[in-house]
PDB file of C-alpha atoms in Angstrom:
ATOM      1  CA  MET A   1      28.019  19.220  -6.444  1.00 47.00           C
ATOM      2  CA  SER A   2      28.407  15.743  -4.976  1.00 51.00           C
ATOM      3  CA  LEU A   3      27.737  17.199  -1.516  1.00 49.00           C
ATOM      4  CA  ALA A   4      24.376  18.587  -2.607  1.00 50.00           C
ATOM      5  CA  GLN A   5      23.444  15.347  -4.329  1.00 57.00           C
ATOM      6  CA  ARG A   6      24.129  13.365  -1.159  1.00 57.00           C
ATOM      7  CA  CYS A   7      21.617  15.355   0.901  1.00 61.00           C
ATOM      8  CA  THR A   8      18.813  13.082   2.061  1.00 60.00           C
ATOM      9  CA  ASN A   9      17.194  15.262   4.733  1.00 62.00           C
ATOM     10  CA  MET A  10      17.461  18.671   6.365  1.00 67.00           C
ATOM     11  CA  HIS A  11      19.984  17.388   8.931  1.00 65.00           C
ATOM     12  CA  THR A  12      22.480  16.655   6.161  1.00 67.00           C
ATOM     13  CA  LEU A  13      21.550  19.688   4.071  1.00 66.00           C
ATOM     14  CA  LYS A  14      22.284  22.376   6.659  1.00 72.00           C
ATOM     15  CA  PRO A  15      25.931  21.330   7.189  1.00 72.00           C
ATOM     16  CA  THR A  16      26.253  21.153   3.412  1.00 70.00           C
ATOM     17  CA  HIS A  17      24.925  24.694   3.179  1.00 66.00           C
ATOM     18  CA  ALA A  18      27.534  25.802   5.730  1.00 72.00           C
ATOM     19  CA  ILE A  19      30.304  24.197   3.638  1.00 68.00           C
ATOM     20  CA  PHE A  20      28.956  25.984   0.564  1.00 68.00           C
ATOM     21  CA  ILE A  21      29.228  29.327   2.357  1.00 66.00           C
ATOM     22  CA  SER A  22      32.749  28.665   3.660  1.00 63.00           C
ATOM     23  CA  HIS A  23      33.940  27.797   0.148  1.00 61.00           C
ATOM     24  CA  GLY A  24      32.090  30.623  -1.580  1.00 62.00           C
ATOM     25  CA  LEU A  25      29.725  28.260  -3.391  1.00 62.00           C
ATOM     26  CA  HIS A  26      26.737  30.193  -2.071  1.00 64.00           C
ATOM     27  CA  LEU A  27      27.513  32.695  -4.838  1.00 66.00           C
ATOM     28  CA  ASN A  28      27.199  29.967  -7.473  1.00 71.00           C
ATOM     29  CA  ASN A  29      23.611  29.924  -8.738  1.00 75.00           C
ATOM     30  CA  TYR A  30      23.853  26.391 -10.066  1.00 81.00           C
ATOM     31  CA  ALA A  31      25.064  25.054  -6.729  1.00 77.00           C
ATOM     32  CA  VAL A  32      22.472  26.938  -4.679  1.00 82.00           C
ATOM     33  CA  SER A  33      19.688  25.916  -7.067  1.00 87.00           C
ATOM     34  CA  LYS A  34      20.349  22.276  -6.129  1.00 83.00           C
ATOM     35  CA  LEU A  35      19.869  23.079  -2.446  1.00 83.00           C
ATOM     36  CA  ILE A  36      16.724  25.093  -3.142  1.00 86.00           C
ATOM     37  CA  ALA A  37      15.262  22.298  -5.262  1.00 86.00           C
ATOM     38  CA  PHE A  38      15.881  19.730  -2.521  1.00 83.00           C
ATOM     39  CA  CYS A  39      14.337  21.907   0.196  1.00 83.00           C
ATOM     40  CA  ALA A  40      11.351  22.916  -1.924  1.00 83.00           C
ATOM     41  CA  LEU A  41      10.469  19.676  -3.710  1.00 85.00           C
ATOM     42  CA  SER A  42      11.771  16.808  -1.597  1.00 81.00           C
ATOM     43  CA  ASP A  43       9.419  15.005   0.787  1.00 78.00           C
ATOM     44  CA  SER A  44      12.016  15.468   3.521  1.00 72.00           C
ATOM     45  CA  GLY A  45      12.719  19.098   2.612  1.00 74.00           C
ATOM     46  CA  ASN A  46      11.538  22.380   4.085  1.00 83.00           C
ATOM     47  CA  LEU A  47       9.836  24.991   1.919  1.00 90.00           C
ATOM     48  CA  ARG A  48      10.497  27.807   4.380  1.00 90.00           C
ATOM     49  CA  TYR A  49      14.209  27.018   4.321  1.00 86.00           C
ATOM     50  CA  ALA A  50      14.072  26.951   0.524  1.00 87.00           C
ATOM     51  CA  SER A  51      12.598  30.456   0.591  1.00 91.00           C
ATOM     52  CA  LEU A  52      15.368  31.553   2.962  1.00 88.00           C
ATOM     53  CA  LEU A  53      18.013  30.226   0.577  1.00 87.00           C
ATOM     54  CA  PHE A  54      16.273  31.892  -2.348  1.00 92.00           C
ATOM     55  CA  ASN A  55      16.176  35.280  -0.617  1.00 90.00           C
ATOM     56  CA  GLN A  56      19.943  35.146  -0.095  1.00 86.00           C
ATOM     57  CA  VAL A  57      20.604  34.839  -3.839  1.00 88.00           C
ATOM     58  CA  GLN A  58      21.491  38.177  -5.431  1.00 86.00           C
ATOM     59  CA  THR A  59      20.381  37.287  -8.966  1.00 89.00           C
ATOM     60  CA  PRO A  60      17.943  34.339  -8.938  1.00 92.00           C
ATOM     61  CA  ASN A  61      17.525  32.587 -12.280  1.00 93.00           C
ATOM     62  CA  THR A  62      14.396  31.248 -13.965  1.00 93.00           C
ATOM     63  CA  TYR A  63      14.979  27.735 -12.635  1.00 94.00           C
ATOM     64  CA  MET A  64      15.020  28.981  -9.038  1.00 94.00           C
ATOM     65  CA  TYR A  65      11.819  30.951  -9.507  1.00 95.00           C
ATOM     66  CA  ASN A  66      10.125  28.000 -11.179  1.00 95.00           C
ATOM     67  CA  THR A  67      11.185  25.716  -8.338  1.00 95.00           C
ATOM     68  CA  LEU A  68       9.596  27.947  -5.695  1.00 95.00           C
ATOM     69  CA  ILE A  69       6.474  28.629  -7.778  1.00 95.00           C
ATOM     70  CA  ARG A  70       6.052  24.891  -8.316  1.00 94.00           C
ATOM     71  CA  ALA A  71       6.465  24.098  -4.626  1.00 94.00           C
ATOM     72  CA  HIS A  72       4.088  26.836  -3.473  1.00 94.00           C
ATOM     73  CA  SER A  73       1.433  25.972  -6.077  1.00 90.00           C
ATOM     74  CA  THR A  74       0.753  22.621  -4.395  1.00 88.00           C
ATOM     75  CA  SER A  75       1.462  23.699  -0.811  1.00 90.00           C
ATOM     76  CA  SER A  76      -0.950  24.803   1.898  1.00 88.00           C
ATOM     77  CA  ASP A  77      -0.255  28.394   0.789  1.00 90.00           C
ATOM     78  CA  PRO A  78      -0.664  28.284  -3.007  1.00 90.00           C
ATOM     79  CA  HIS A  79      -1.144  32.073  -3.142  1.00 90.00           C
ATOM     80  CA  LEU A  80       2.617  32.399  -2.610  1.00 93.00           C
ATOM     81  CA  ALA A  81       3.099  31.001  -6.121  1.00 92.00           C
ATOM     82  CA  MET A  82       1.557  34.215  -7.469  1.00 90.00           C
ATOM     83  CA  HIS A  83       3.799  36.267  -5.169  1.00 92.00           C
ATOM     84  CA  CYS A  84       6.906  34.576  -6.597  1.00 93.00           C
ATOM     85  CA  PHE A  85       5.578  35.074 -10.119  1.00 91.00           C
ATOM     86  CA  ARG A  86       5.202  38.815  -9.524  1.00 90.00           C
ATOM     87  CA  LEU A  87       8.743  39.002  -8.162  1.00 92.00           C
ATOM     88  CA  MET A  88       9.948  37.234 -11.279  1.00 91.00           C
ATOM     89  CA  LEU A  89       8.192  39.725 -13.570  1.00 87.00           C
ATOM     90  CA  ASN A  90       9.994  42.556 -11.778  1.00 89.00           C
ATOM     91  CA  GLN A  91      13.321  41.123 -12.954  1.00 87.00           C
ATOM     92  CA  SER A  92      13.898  42.737 -16.345  1.00 79.00           C
ATOM     93  CA  ASP A  93      16.486  40.154 -17.376  1.00 86.00           C
ATOM     94  CA  LEU A  94      14.210  37.146 -16.750  1.00 88.00           C
ATOM     95  CA  GLU A  95      11.302  35.840 -18.787  1.00 85.00           C
ATOM     96  CA  PRO A  96       8.752  33.236 -17.648  1.00 85.00           C
ATOM     97  CA  ASP A  97       8.674  29.965 -19.567  1.00 84.00           C
ATOM     98  CA  ASN A  98       6.118  27.172 -19.938  1.00 81.00           C
ATOM     99  CA  PHE A  99       7.082  25.698 -16.571  1.00 86.00           C
ATOM    100  CA  THR A 100       6.396  29.059 -14.936  1.00 87.00           C
ATOM    101  CA  PHE A 101       2.945  29.389 -16.481  1.00 85.00           C
ATOM    102  CA  HIS A 102       1.989  25.818 -15.694  1.00 84.00           C
ATOM    103  CA  PHE A 103       2.757  26.103 -11.988  1.00 89.00           C
ATOM    104  CA  VAL A 104       1.481  29.633 -11.391  1.00 88.00           C
ATOM    105  CA  ILE A 105      -1.843  28.806 -13.091  1.00 84.00           C
ATOM    106  CA  LEU A 106      -2.016  25.632 -11.006  1.00 84.00           C
ATOM    107  CA  GLY A 107      -1.511  27.815  -7.937  1.00 87.00           C
ATOM    108  CA  CYS A 108      -4.439  29.996  -9.032  1.00 85.00           C
ATOM    109  CA  VAL A 109      -6.601  26.895  -9.461  1.00 80.00           C
ATOM    110  CA  ASN A 110      -5.707  25.604  -5.998  1.00 84.00           C
ATOM    111  CA  CYS A 111      -6.442  29.046  -4.518  1.00 83.00           C
ATOM    112  CA  GLY A 112      -9.715  29.396  -6.391  1.00 78.00           C
ATOM    113  CA  TRP A 113      -8.310  32.580  -7.940  1.00 79.00           C
ATOM    114  CA  ILE A 114     -10.089  32.639 -11.268  1.00 73.00           C
ATOM    115  CA  VAL A 115      -9.526  36.337 -12.047  1.00 76.00           C
ATOM    116  CA  PRO A 116      -5.726  36.281 -11.487  1.00 82.00           C
ATOM    117  CA  GLY A 117      -5.579  33.113 -13.575  1.00 79.00           C
ATOM    118  CA  ARG A 118      -7.381  34.886 -16.404  1.00 74.00           C
ATOM    119  CA  GLN A 119      -5.008  37.818 -16.057  1.00 80.00           C
ATOM    120  CA  ILE A 120      -2.018  35.526 -16.470  1.00 79.00           C
ATOM    121  CA  HIS A 121      -3.605  34.002 -19.570  1.00 76.00           C
ATOM    122  CA  SER A 122      -4.221  37.511 -20.953  1.00 75.00           C
ATOM    123  CA  TRP A 123      -0.652  38.537 -20.121  1.00 75.00           C
ATOM    124  CA  VAL A 124       0.650  35.578 -22.109  1.00 73.00           C
ATOM    125  CA  VAL A 125      -1.488  36.464 -25.125  1.00 69.00           C
ATOM    126  CA  LYS A 126      -0.677  40.199 -24.997  1.00 70.00           C
ATOM    127  CA  ASN A 127       3.032  39.483 -24.896  1.00 67.00           C
ATOM    128  CA  GLY A 128       2.773  37.410 -28.042  1.00 63.00           C
ATOM    129  CA  MET A 129       3.723  34.144 -26.374  1.00 62.00           C
ATOM    130  CA  VAL A 130       2.353  30.943 -27.901  1.00 54.00           C
ATOM    131  CA  ILE A 131       1.344  28.266 -25.414  1.00 59.00           C
ATOM    132  CA  VAL A 132       2.130  24.893 -26.948  1.00 58.00           C
ATOM    133  CA  ASP A 133       3.081  23.051 -23.774  1.00 66.00           C
ATOM    134  CA  ALA A 134       0.600  20.310 -22.877  1.00 67.00           C
ATOM    135  CA  HIS A 135       0.840  20.956 -19.143  1.00 72.00           C
ATOM    136  CA  VAL A 136       0.088  24.673 -19.552  1.00 73.00           C
ATOM    137  CA  GLN A 137      -2.920  23.859 -21.728  1.00 69.00           C
ATOM    138  CA  THR A 138      -4.117  21.424 -19.069  1.00 69.00           C
ATOM    139  CA  ALA A 139      -3.697  24.002 -16.298  1.00 75.00           C
ATOM    140  CA  LEU A 140      -5.733  26.546 -18.285  1.00 71.00           C
ATOM    141  CA  LEU A 141      -8.500  24.024 -18.878  1.00 66.00           C
ATOM    142  CA  ARG A 142      -8.590  23.249 -15.159  1.00 70.00           C
ATOM    143  CA  LEU A 143      -8.750  26.968 -14.428  1.00 72.00           C
ATOM    144  CA  TYR A 144     -11.745  27.555 -16.682  1.00 64.00           C
ATOM    145  CA  ALA A 145     -13.411  24.363 -15.482  1.00 62.00           C
ATOM    146  CA  GLU A 146     -13.459  25.848 -11.988  1.00 65.00           C
ATOM    147  CA  CYS A 147     -15.452  28.828 -13.267  1.00 54.00           C
ATOM    148  CA  ARG A 148     -18.428  26.775 -14.468  1.00 52.00           C
ATOM    149  CA  VAL A 149     -19.989  29.711 -16.295  1.00 46.00           C
ATOM    150  CA  LEU A 150     -20.893  29.998 -19.978  1.00 42.00           C
ATOM    151  CA  GLY A 151     -18.256  32.569 -20.864  1.00 46.00           C
ATOM    152  CA  ASP A 152     -15.523  30.346 -19.528  1.00 54.00           C
ATOM    153  CA  VAL A 153     -16.881  27.325 -21.372  1.00 54.00           C
ATOM    154  CA  HIS A 154     -16.299  29.336 -24.540  1.00 59.00           C
ATOM    155  CA  LYS A 155     -12.689  29.948 -23.461  1.00 57.00           C
ATOM    156  CA  GLY A 156     -12.305  26.230 -22.808  1.00 56.00           C
ATOM    157  CA  LYS A 157     -13.708  25.476 -26.259  1.00 56.00           C
ATOM    158  CA  TRP A 158     -11.256  27.957 -27.745  1.00 55.00           C
ATOM    159  CA  ILE A 159      -8.376  26.096 -26.098  1.00 55.00           C
ATOM    160  CA  HIS A 160      -9.826  22.770 -27.292  1.00 53.00           C
ATOM    161  CA  GLU A 161      -9.952  24.018 -30.874  1.00 58.00           C
ATOM    162  CA  TYR A 162      -6.400  25.335 -30.566  1.00 53.00           C
ATOM    163  CA  VAL A 163      -5.266  21.947 -29.277  1.00 53.00           C
ATOM    164  CA  ARG A 164      -6.843  20.195 -32.251  1.00 57.00           C
ATOM    165  CA  LYS A 165      -4.837  22.353 -34.642  1.00 57.00           C
ATOM    166  CA  ARG A 166      -1.511  21.784 -32.893  1.00 54.00           C
ATOM    167  CA  LYS A 167       0.264  18.623 -33.979  1.00 50.00           C
ATOM    168  CA  GLY A 168       0.847  16.259 -31.073  1.00 47.00           C
ATOM    169  CA  LEU A 169      -1.283  18.062 -28.496  1.00 43.00           C
ATOM    170  CA  ASP A 170      -4.545  16.493 -29.663  1.00 46.00           C
ATOM    171  CA  SER A 171      -3.381  13.064 -28.486  1.00 46.00           C
ATOM    172  CA  ASP A 172      -1.986  14.195 -25.128  1.00 49.00           C
ATOM    173  CA  VAL A 173      -3.489  12.230 -22.235  1.00 50.00           C
ATOM    174  CA  PHE A 174      -3.329  15.125 -19.747  1.00 50.00           C
ATOM    175  CA  ILE A 175      -5.129  17.523 -22.076  1.00 52.00           C
ATOM    176  CA  GLY A 176      -7.762  14.942 -22.988  1.00 55.00           C
ATOM    177  CA  THR A 177      -8.555  14.314 -19.340  1.00 55.00           C
ATOM    178  CA  ALA A 178      -8.656  18.038 -18.580  1.00 57.00           C
ATOM    179  CA  LEU A 179     -11.124  18.533 -21.446  1.00 57.00           C
ATOM    180  CA  VAL A 180     -13.410  15.873 -19.980  1.00 60.00           C
ATOM    181  CA  ASP A 181     -13.213  17.508 -16.564  1.00 61.00           C
ATOM    182  CA  MET A 182     -13.786  21.004 -17.956  1.00 60.00           C
ATOM    183  CA  TYR A 183     -16.816  20.086 -20.074  1.00 61.00           C
ATOM    184  CA  ALA A 184     -18.275  17.869 -17.365  1.00 60.00           C
ATOM    185  CA  LYS A 185     -18.069  20.521 -14.643  1.00 61.00           C
ATOM    186  CA  CYS A 186     -19.682  23.062 -16.948  1.00 60.00           C
ATOM    187  CA  GLY A 187     -22.538  20.686 -17.750  1.00 59.00           C
ATOM    188  CA  CYS A 188     -21.498  20.065 -21.383  1.00 56.00           C
ATOM    189  CA  ILE A 189     -21.841  16.293 -21.065  1.00 50.00           C
ATOM    190  CA  ASP A 190     -22.086  15.692 -24.815  1.00 52.00           C
ATOM    191  CA  LEU A 191     -18.750  17.416 -25.424  1.00 48.00           C
ATOM    192  CA  ALA A 192     -17.129  15.614 -22.505  1.00 46.00           C
ATOM    193  CA  VAL A 193     -18.080  12.256 -24.032  1.00 47.00           C
ATOM    194  CA  GLU A 194     -16.236  13.165 -27.250  1.00 46.00           C
ATOM    195  CA  ALA A 195     -12.849  13.633 -25.567  1.00 49.00           C
ATOM    196  CA  LYS A 196     -10.126  10.980 -25.626  1.00 51.00           C
ATOM    197  CA  ARG A 197     -10.309   8.224 -23.003  1.00 59.00           C
ATOM    198  CA  ASN A 198      -7.994   6.890 -20.340  1.00 61.00           C
ATOM    199  CA  VAL A 199      -8.494   5.622 -16.787  1.00 65.00           C
ATOM    200  CA  VAL A 200      -8.648   9.154 -15.361  1.00 63.00           C
ATOM    201  CA  SER A 201     -10.978  10.481 -18.053  1.00 64.00           C
ATOM    202  CA  TRP A 202     -13.347   7.541 -17.503  1.00 71.00           C
ATOM    203  CA  SER A 203     -13.423   8.481 -13.811  1.00 70.00           C
ATOM    204  CA  ALA A 204     -14.031  12.140 -14.651  1.00 67.00           C
ATOM    205  CA  MET A 205     -16.821  11.223 -17.042  1.00 69.00           C
ATOM    206  CA  ILE A 206     -18.621   8.926 -14.600  1.00 72.00           C
ATOM    207  CA  GLY A 207     -18.133  11.527 -11.883  1.00 69.00           C
ATOM    208  CA  ALA A 208     -19.767  14.086 -14.182  1.00 67.00           C
ATOM    209  CA  PHE A 209     -22.763  11.829 -14.696  1.00 71.00           C
ATOM    210  CA  GLY A 210     -22.917  11.511 -10.918  1.00 66.00           C
ATOM    211  CA  VAL A 211     -22.924  15.276 -10.352  1.00 64.00           C
ATOM    212  CA  HIS A 212     -25.673  15.807 -12.918  1.00 66.00           C
ATOM    213  CA  GLY A 213     -27.759  12.810 -11.812  1.00 68.00           C
ATOM    214  CA  TYR A 214     -27.480  10.632 -14.931  1.00 72.00           C
ATOM    215  CA  ALA A 215     -27.654   7.256 -13.196  1.00 71.00           C
ATOM    216  CA  ALA A 216     -28.317   5.175 -16.320  1.00 74.00           C
ATOM    217  CA  GLU A 217     -25.410   6.777 -18.161  1.00 75.00           C
ATOM    218  CA  ALA A 218     -23.096   6.285 -15.178  1.00 74.00           C
ATOM    219  CA  SER A 219     -24.022   2.605 -15.083  1.00 73.00           C
ATOM    220  CA  SER A 220     -23.502   2.289 -18.835  1.00 78.00           C
ATOM    221  CA  PHE A 221     -20.070   3.914 -18.692  1.00 77.00           C
ATOM    222  CA  LEU A 222     -19.114   1.701 -15.755  1.00 76.00           C
ATOM    223  CA  GLU A 223     -19.678  -1.275 -18.043  1.00 78.00           C
ATOM    224  CA  ARG A 224     -18.116   0.344 -21.120  1.00 79.00           C
ATOM    225  CA  MET A 225     -14.853   1.224 -19.408  1.00 78.00           C
ATOM    226  CA  GLN A 226     -14.385  -2.469 -18.644  1.00 78.00           C
ATOM    227  CA  VAL A 227     -15.657  -3.929 -21.922  1.00 80.00           C
ATOM    228  CA  ASP A 228     -14.311  -1.344 -24.382  1.00 76.00           C
ATOM    229  CA  ASP A 229     -10.991  -0.430 -22.773  1.00 74.00           C
ATOM    230  CA  GLY A 230     -10.429  -3.244 -20.276  1.00 80.00           C
ATOM    231  CA  ILE A 231     -10.090  -0.816 -17.360  1.00 75.00           C
ATOM    232  CA  LYS A 232     -11.109  -1.891 -13.864  1.00 74.00           C
ATOM    233  CA  PRO A 233     -12.993   0.805 -11.928  1.00 69.00           C
ATOM    234  CA  ASP A 234     -11.536   2.139  -8.710  1.00 65.00           C
ATOM    235  CA  GLY A 235     -13.123   3.738  -5.655  1.00 61.00           C
ATOM    236  CA  VAL A 236     -13.419   7.117  -7.372  1.00 61.00           C
ATOM    237  CA  VAL A 237     -15.451   5.598 -10.202  1.00 68.00           C
ATOM    238  CA  LEU A 238     -17.760   3.726  -7.843  1.00 65.00           C
ATOM    239  CA  LEU A 239     -18.294   6.880  -5.817  1.00 64.00           C
ATOM    240  CA  GLY A 240     -19.368   8.623  -9.027  1.00 68.00           C
ATOM    241  CA  VAL A 241     -21.886   5.881  -9.727  1.00 68.00           C
ATOM    242  CA  LEU A 242     -23.260   6.161  -6.197  1.00 66.00           C
ATOM    243  CA  MET A 243     -23.586   9.928  -6.619  1.00 65.00           C
ATOM    244  CA  ALA A 244     -25.520   9.362  -9.826  1.00 68.00           C
ATOM    245  CA  CYS A 245     -27.916   7.032  -8.029  1.00 66.00           C
ATOM    246  CA  THR A 246     -28.423   9.523  -5.231  1.00 63.00           C
ATOM    247  CA  HIS A 247     -28.881  12.570  -7.451  1.00 59.00           C
ATOM    248  CA  ALA A 248     -31.208  10.698  -9.785  1.00 60.00           C
ATOM    249  CA  GLY A 249     -33.304   9.699  -6.797  1.00 60.00           C
ATOM    250  CA  LEU A 250     -32.935   5.945  -7.147  1.00 57.00           C
ATOM    251  CA  LEU A 251     -32.932   5.612  -3.366  1.00 56.00           C
ATOM    252  CA  GLU A 252     -35.156   8.521  -2.378  1.00 54.00           C
ATOM    253  CA  LYS A 253     -37.901   7.691  -4.867  1.00 48.00           C
ATOM    254  CA  GLY A 254     -38.034   4.030  -4.002  1.00 49.00           C
ATOM    255  CA  ARG A 255     -36.227   2.656  -7.062  1.00 63.00           C
ATOM    256  CA  LEU A 256     -34.346   0.345  -4.766  1.00 68.00           C
ATOM    257  CA  CYS A 257     -34.172  -2.588  -7.160  1.00 72.00           C
ATOM    258  CA  ASP A 258     -32.337  -0.454  -9.718  1.00 67.00           C
ATOM    259  CA  ALA A 259     -29.861   0.660  -7.077  1.00 69.00           C
ATOM    260  CA  PHE A 260     -29.390  -2.919  -5.869  1.00 74.00           C
ATOM    261  CA  GLU A 261     -28.760  -4.143  -9.409  1.00 71.00           C
ATOM    262  CA  LEU A 262     -26.173  -1.425  -9.913  1.00 66.00           C
ATOM    263  CA  ILE A 263     -24.337  -2.408  -6.723  1.00 69.00           C
ATOM    264  CA  ARG A 264     -24.583  -6.106  -7.592  1.00 70.00           C
ATOM    265  CA  ARG A 265     -22.998  -5.553 -11.013  1.00 67.00           C
ATOM    266  CA  MET A 266     -19.941  -3.822  -9.598  1.00 62.00           C
ATOM    267  CA  PRO A 267     -16.799  -5.801 -10.490  1.00 60.00           C
ATOM    268  CA  MET A 268     -15.345  -5.484  -6.987  1.00 60.00           C
ATOM    269  CA  LYS A 269     -16.659  -5.977  -3.488  1.00 68.00           C
ATOM    270  CA  PRO A 270     -18.989  -3.032  -2.758  1.00 66.00           C
ATOM    271  CA  LEU A 271     -18.062  -0.696   0.071  1.00 66.00           C
ATOM    272  CA  ALA A 272     -20.033  -0.917   3.296  1.00 71.00           C
ATOM    273  CA  SER A 273     -21.237   2.650   2.704  1.00 65.00           C
ATOM    274  CA  LEU A 274     -23.014   1.528  -0.481  1.00 66.00           C
ATOM    275  CA  TRP A 275     -24.907  -1.206   1.330  1.00 74.00           C
ATOM    276  CA  GLY A 276     -25.625   1.219   4.155  1.00 73.00           C
ATOM    277  CA  ALA A 277     -27.234   3.672   1.741  1.00 69.00           C
ATOM    278  CA  LEU A 278     -29.316   0.884   0.236  1.00 71.00           C
ATOM    279  CA  LEU A 279     -30.450  -0.324   3.669  1.00 76.00           C
ATOM    280  CA  SER A 280     -31.494   3.214   4.571  1.00 72.00           C
ATOM    281  CA  GLY A 281     -33.621   3.312   1.434  1.00 71.00           C
ATOM    282  CA  CYS A 282     -35.147  -0.063   2.299  1.00 78.00           C
ATOM    283  CA  ARG A 283     -36.058   1.214   5.749  1.00 76.00           C
ATOM    284  CA  ILE A 284     -37.649   4.385   4.369  1.00 72.00           C
ATOM    285  CA  HIS A 285     -39.707   2.483   1.794  1.00 72.00           C
ATOM    286  CA  ASN A 286     -40.348  -0.556   4.010  1.00 75.00           C
ATOM    287  CA  ASN A 287     -38.751  -3.052   1.609  1.00 77.00           C
ATOM    288  CA  VAL A 288     -37.960  -5.858   4.051  1.00 79.00           C
ATOM    289  CA  GLY A 289     -37.118  -8.473   1.411  1.00 81.00           C
ATOM    290  CA  LEU A 290     -34.437  -6.429  -0.287  1.00 76.00           C
ATOM    291  CA  ALA A 291     -33.049  -5.355   3.088  1.00 76.00           C
ATOM    292  CA  GLU A 292     -32.533  -9.005   4.047  1.00 76.00           C
ATOM    293  CA  ILE A 293     -30.661  -9.648   0.786  1.00 74.00           C
ATOM    294  CA  ALA A 294     -28.489  -6.590   1.350  1.00 69.00           C
ATOM    295  CA  VAL A 295     -27.626  -7.707   4.891  1.00 71.00           C
ATOM    296  CA  GLU A 296     -26.491 -11.090   3.591  1.00 65.00           C
TER     297      GLU A 296
END
């Protein structure tokens, strides 16, 4: 095992793999799982080589399947996560666990595969499995948030209600943020506001105001996140505020002073793109005075 643990890149792993074969360790699932995990999940690994190792195993275990599903779900080919999941279901002696569901649903989200994601959710319910894992709940919320249709909002609400009834899940940061994102993308701003707050959920909320053109609300939340929770906004938050200004027409309709005030109140140095957008508005509406201030 010490050989596998000393692998730092593919150059050291391949000789280690050869030693494993010469000593018969390639038949040891625990030993091979370490090599697969390094190849699949390490920054210096190789997912194709991990798949090659996996295919040489006669009886892969749940950990091996989960490792490949996890790696594929965030790769450039996330659809392969579903392929591995189907292979796993064909093994009568294996049963998916919460890690499996989390990563395969994440793969569906990254593929934009809403229907397969729903099918997995249905499969879980039909087989009498209870999803209590916070990461699985979050993945499901992300899945239904991508749908952005009324029926899927109802499914998201169902999950939210389930979370409230499960001890411990209602205070989970990941689920709270996913709820904000889900409600915001579906246009349920009032419900998004009710969810628990953290730095990511503040960003999601302000981004939601930006998408729906609520400039005043975006500005208010920009101030609240600093005053109420002491959180400094990052570039994602400021981009959301800019989107709100644009969608609300602060620049297009000539409300340049409002846009300028919003930029001026930002707690960090505004990006050049923000000033550029303001200058474009000044040019369109012939506001020379404000343009001179912006240039300074």
